[in-house]
């Protein structure tokens, strides 16, 4: 699965492992899993292929590739998706940990729409979906400030409302002279005139069905 690399394990920096298969094969694999080490806690999560669980929010995330999709279509499409019986919504990113997780596990290197816009009132950036729908997180352009100490991860010089940009994306392109490893940028609803910035997908967030999150205590 995307975001879990062999290099992480051989360098000894990883604390997660992920695998995919049929329900029977996954259950067989878990039944023979052996842990060697000091006492601790292992957390096991399950989802349909393509989604990933983040313990920091207790939610699943899915990157949906969809070509040159408009932001409002991405918001509507995300709301129509389901996972494990839970309805989705365009992802709201409210912490650095959540942003890092999405970039590593979901975002890859392709621009992606996420929740957030200032279409109703210029400069009032608000979440547009999910539990935080309507909450303001930013006021102004690049020289503005967060609202109520909200999280933000704007690229250098963003948001700049260049040509009427009211919608939020994660980009991995050169912004403000910096090559981004994943940061926020504002764009028009239908994307930029420069196609390299246009999102080719979006990130959907889902509540986690409690039955799919299990914790096992390891006794040394």
Short mmCIF file of N, CA and C in Angstrom, two decimals, residues 30-115:
data_model
loop_
_atom_site.label_atom_id
_atom_site.label_comp_id
_atom_site.label_asym_id
_atom_site.label_seq_id
_atom_site.Cartn_x
_atom_site.Cartn_y
_atom_site.Cartn_z
N UNK A 30 -2.74 -12.52 10.07
CA UNK A 30 -2.82 -12.03 11.45
C UNK A 30 -2.72 -13.16 12.45
N UNK A 31 -3.26 -14.32 12.09
CA UNK A 31 -3.22 -15.48 12.98
C UNK A 31 -1.83 -16.03 13.20
N UNK A 32 -0.92 -15.75 12.30
CA UNK A 32 0.46 -16.25 12.43
C UNK A 32 1.44 -15.13 12.73
N UNK A 33 0.94 -13.91 12.97
CA UNK A 33 1.82 -12.77 13.27
C UNK A 33 2.53 -12.98 14.60
N UNK A 34 3.85 -12.82 14.60
CA UNK A 34 4.64 -12.95 15.82
C UNK A 34 5.37 -11.63 16.08
N UNK A 35 5.35 -11.20 17.33
CA UNK A 35 6.00 -9.95 17.73
C UNK A 35 7.15 -10.28 18.67
N UNK A 36 8.33 -9.78 18.36
CA UNK A 36 9.49 -9.97 19.23
C UNK A 36 9.95 -8.59 19.70
N UNK A 37 10.06 -8.43 21.00
CA UNK A 37 10.52 -7.14 21.50
C UNK A 37 10.04 -6.92 22.91
N UNK A 38 10.15 -5.70 23.36
CA UNK A 38 9.70 -5.35 24.70
C UNK A 38 8.17 -5.24 24.72
N UNK A 39 7.60 -5.22 25.92
CA UNK A 39 6.16 -5.07 26.03
C UNK A 39 5.68 -3.78 25.41
N UNK A 40 4.48 -3.79 24.93
CA UNK A 40 3.93 -2.61 24.30
C UNK A 40 2.53 -2.87 23.83
N UNK A 41 2.04 -2.04 22.91
CA UNK A 41 0.69 -2.18 22.38
C UNK A 41 0.74 -2.20 20.86
N UNK A 42 0.07 -3.16 20.28
CA UNK A 42 -0.11 -3.21 18.84
C UNK A 42 -1.55 -2.86 18.52
N UNK A 43 -1.73 -1.98 17.55
CA UNK A 43 -3.07 -1.61 17.10
C UNK A 43 -3.27 -2.11 15.67
N UNK A 44 -4.36 -2.84 15.46
CA UNK A 44 -4.67 -3.39 14.16
C UNK A 44 -5.90 -2.69 13.59
N UNK A 45 -5.82 -2.23 12.36
CA UNK A 45 -6.96 -1.60 11.71
C UNK A 45 -7.21 -2.27 10.37
N UNK A 46 -8.45 -2.22 9.93
CA UNK A 46 -8.82 -2.84 8.66
C UNK A 46 -9.67 -1.87 7.85
N UNK A 47 -9.48 -1.88 6.56
CA UNK A 47 -10.30 -1.05 5.68
C UNK A 47 -10.27 -1.65 4.30
N UNK A 48 -11.11 -1.15 3.43
CA UNK A 48 -11.03 -1.57 2.04
C UNK A 48 -9.74 -1.05 1.44
N UNK A 49 -9.28 -1.70 0.39
CA UNK A 49 -8.02 -1.33 -0.24
C UNK A 49 -8.04 0.14 -0.65
N UNK A 50 -6.92 0.81 -0.41
CA UNK A 50 -6.78 2.20 -0.82
C UNK A 50 -6.96 3.21 0.28
N UNK A 51 -7.60 2.83 1.39
CA UNK A 51 -7.81 3.75 2.50
C UNK A 51 -6.78 3.47 3.59
N UNK A 52 -6.51 4.47 4.41
CA UNK A 52 -5.53 4.32 5.48
C UNK A 52 -6.09 4.95 6.75
N UNK A 53 -5.76 4.35 7.89
CA UNK A 53 -6.27 4.80 9.19
C UNK A 53 -5.22 5.63 9.91
N UNK A 54 -5.64 6.77 10.47
CA UNK A 54 -4.75 7.64 11.25
C UNK A 54 -5.25 7.70 12.68
N UNK A 55 -4.45 7.18 13.60
CA UNK A 55 -4.88 7.11 15.00
C UNK A 55 -5.04 8.49 15.62
N UNK A 56 -4.35 9.49 15.08
CA UNK A 56 -4.43 10.84 15.63
C UNK A 56 -5.82 11.44 15.57
N UNK A 57 -6.61 11.01 14.59
CA UNK A 57 -7.99 11.50 14.46
C UNK A 57 -9.01 10.38 14.63
N UNK A 58 -8.55 9.12 14.55
CA UNK A 58 -9.47 8.00 14.59
C UNK A 58 -10.30 7.90 13.32
N UNK A 59 -9.72 8.31 12.19
CA UNK A 59 -10.46 8.33 10.93
C UNK A 59 -9.65 7.70 9.80
N UNK A 60 -10.38 7.29 8.75
CA UNK A 60 -9.76 6.75 7.55
C UNK A 60 -9.67 7.85 6.49
N UNK A 61 -8.67 7.71 5.61
CA UNK A 61 -8.45 8.67 4.53
C UNK A 61 -8.22 7.91 3.23
N UNK A 62 -8.75 8.48 2.16
CA UNK A 62 -8.65 7.84 0.85
C UNK A 62 -8.36 8.90 -0.20
N UNK A 63 -7.31 8.67 -0.98
CA UNK A 63 -7.03 9.54 -2.11
C UNK A 63 -7.78 9.01 -3.33
N UNK A 64 -8.58 9.85 -3.95
CA UNK A 64 -9.39 9.45 -5.09
C UNK A 64 -8.88 10.16 -6.34
N UNK A 65 -8.25 9.42 -7.24
CA UNK A 65 -7.80 9.99 -8.50
C UNK A 65 -9.00 10.22 -9.41
N UNK A 66 -9.11 11.41 -9.98
CA UNK A 66 -10.32 11.72 -10.74
C UNK A 66 -10.07 12.66 -11.92
N UNK A 67 -8.84 12.77 -12.38
CA UNK A 67 -8.59 13.65 -13.51
C UNK A 67 -8.73 15.11 -13.12
N UNK A 68 -9.00 15.96 -14.08
CA UNK A 68 -9.12 17.40 -13.83
C UNK A 68 -10.51 17.72 -13.29
N UNK A 69 -10.72 17.47 -12.02
CA UNK A 69 -12.03 17.66 -11.40
C UNK A 69 -12.12 19.04 -10.75
N UNK A 70 -13.28 19.68 -10.85
CA UNK A 70 -13.52 20.95 -10.16
C UNK A 70 -13.61 20.70 -8.65
N UNK A 71 -13.34 21.76 -7.86
CA UNK A 71 -13.39 21.61 -6.41
C UNK A 71 -14.78 21.27 -5.92
N UNK A 72 -15.81 21.96 -6.43
CA UNK A 72 -17.17 21.69 -5.93
C UNK A 72 -17.64 20.29 -6.30
N UNK A 73 -17.18 19.77 -7.45
CA UNK A 73 -17.50 18.39 -7.81
C UNK A 73 -16.79 17.41 -6.89
N UNK A 74 -15.54 17.74 -6.52
CA UNK A 74 -14.80 16.89 -5.59
C UNK A 74 -15.49 16.85 -4.24
N UNK A 75 -15.98 17.99 -3.76
CA UNK A 75 -16.70 18.03 -2.48
C UNK A 75 -17.95 17.17 -2.55
N UNK A 76 -18.71 17.28 -3.64
CA UNK A 76 -19.95 16.50 -3.77
C UNK A 76 -19.65 15.01 -3.93
N UNK A 77 -18.61 14.68 -4.70
CA UNK A 77 -18.26 13.28 -4.90
C UNK A 77 -17.81 12.64 -3.59
N UNK A 78 -17.02 13.38 -2.81
CA UNK A 78 -16.55 12.85 -1.53
C UNK A 78 -17.73 12.54 -0.61
N UNK A 79 -18.75 13.40 -0.64
CA UNK A 79 -19.93 13.20 0.21
C UNK A 79 -20.75 11.99 -0.22
N UNK A 80 -20.60 11.57 -1.48
CA UNK A 80 -21.35 10.41 -1.98
C UNK A 80 -20.62 9.09 -1.73
N UNK A 81 -19.37 9.16 -1.30
CA UNK A 81 -18.59 7.94 -1.09
C UNK A 81 -18.86 7.36 0.29
N UNK A 82 -18.72 6.04 0.41
CA UNK A 82 -18.88 5.38 1.70
C UNK A 82 -17.72 4.41 1.91
N UNK A 83 -17.41 4.15 3.17
CA UNK A 83 -16.37 3.19 3.54
C UNK A 83 -16.80 2.53 4.84
N UNK A 84 -16.91 1.22 4.83
CA UNK A 84 -17.31 0.48 6.03
C UNK A 84 -18.63 0.99 6.61
N UNK A 85 -19.53 1.45 5.72
CA UNK A 85 -20.83 1.94 6.15
C UNK A 85 -20.84 3.39 6.58
N UNK A 86 -19.69 4.08 6.53
CA UNK A 86 -19.61 5.47 6.94
C UNK A 86 -19.55 6.38 5.70
N UNK A 87 -20.30 7.49 5.74
CA UNK A 87 -20.27 8.45 4.65
C UNK A 87 -18.99 9.26 4.69
N UNK A 88 -18.52 9.65 3.52
CA UNK A 88 -17.29 10.42 3.43
C UNK A 88 -17.55 11.92 3.32
N UNK A 89 -16.49 12.68 3.38
CA UNK A 89 -16.53 14.12 3.13
C UNK A 89 -15.14 14.57 2.72
N UNK A 90 -15.06 15.70 2.02
CA UNK A 90 -13.78 16.24 1.61
C UNK A 90 -12.96 16.53 2.85
N UNK A 91 -11.73 16.01 2.90
CA UNK A 91 -10.94 15.98 4.12
C UNK A 91 -10.68 17.37 4.69
N UNK A 92 -10.88 17.50 6.00
CA UNK A 92 -10.52 18.71 6.75
C UNK A 92 -9.22 18.41 7.49
N UNK A 93 -8.22 19.25 7.31
CA UNK A 93 -6.91 19.02 7.92
C UNK A 93 -6.72 20.02 9.05
N UNK A 94 -6.66 19.52 10.28
CA UNK A 94 -6.68 20.40 11.45
C UNK A 94 -5.43 20.29 12.32
N UNK A 95 -4.42 19.54 11.86
CA UNK A 95 -3.19 19.43 12.65
C UNK A 95 -2.03 19.07 11.73
N UNK A 96 -0.81 19.33 12.21
CA UNK A 96 0.37 19.00 11.44
C UNK A 96 0.49 17.48 11.25
N UNK A 97 0.15 16.73 12.30
CA UNK A 97 0.22 15.28 12.19
C UNK A 97 -0.71 14.75 11.12
N UNK A 98 -1.92 15.30 11.06
CA UNK A 98 -2.89 14.87 10.06
C UNK A 98 -2.40 15.22 8.66
N UNK A 99 -1.83 16.43 8.50
CA UNK A 99 -1.30 16.84 7.21
C UNK A 99 -0.17 15.92 6.77
N UNK A 100 0.77 15.64 7.68
CA UNK A 100 1.90 14.77 7.34
C UNK A 100 1.42 13.38 6.94
N UNK A 101 0.41 12.87 7.66
CA UNK A 101 -0.12 11.55 7.36
C UNK A 101 -0.73 11.51 5.97
N UNK A 102 -1.54 12.50 5.65
CA UNK A 102 -2.20 12.53 4.34
C UNK A 102 -1.17 12.63 3.23
N UNK A 103 -0.18 13.49 3.40
CA UNK A 103 0.85 13.66 2.37
C UNK A 103 1.61 12.35 2.17
N UNK A 104 1.97 11.67 3.26
CA UNK A 104 2.76 10.45 3.17
C UNK A 104 1.96 9.27 2.67
N UNK A 105 0.76 9.09 3.21
CA UNK A 105 0.00 7.88 2.92
C UNK A 105 -0.97 8.04 1.75
N UNK A 106 -1.44 9.25 1.52
CA UNK A 106 -2.51 9.44 0.54
C UNK A 106 -2.09 10.32 -0.63
N UNK A 107 -1.49 11.47 -0.32
CA UNK A 107 -1.28 12.49 -1.33
C UNK A 107 -0.31 12.12 -2.42
N UNK A 108 0.75 11.37 -2.06
CA UNK A 108 1.75 11.05 -3.06
C UNK A 108 2.41 12.32 -3.57
N UNK A 109 2.41 12.51 -4.86
CA UNK A 109 3.00 13.72 -5.45
C UNK A 109 2.02 14.43 -6.37
N UNK A 110 0.75 14.05 -6.31
CA UNK A 110 -0.25 14.63 -7.20
C UNK A 110 -1.07 15.69 -6.47
N UNK A 111 -1.30 16.86 -7.07
CA UNK A 111 -2.13 17.88 -6.43
C UNK A 111 -3.52 17.33 -6.12
N UNK A 112 -4.06 17.71 -4.95
CA UNK A 112 -5.34 17.16 -4.51
C UNK A 112 -6.19 18.22 -3.83
N UNK A 113 -7.48 18.23 -4.13
CA UNK A 113 -8.42 19.12 -3.44
C UNK A 113 -8.64 18.63 -2.02
N UNK A 114 -8.77 19.57 -1.08
CA UNK A 114 -9.18 19.29 0.29
C UNK A 114 -10.22 20.33 0.70
N UNK A 115 -10.82 20.16 1.87
CA UNK A 115 -11.88 21.04 2.33
C UNK A 115 -11.32 22.41 2.71
#
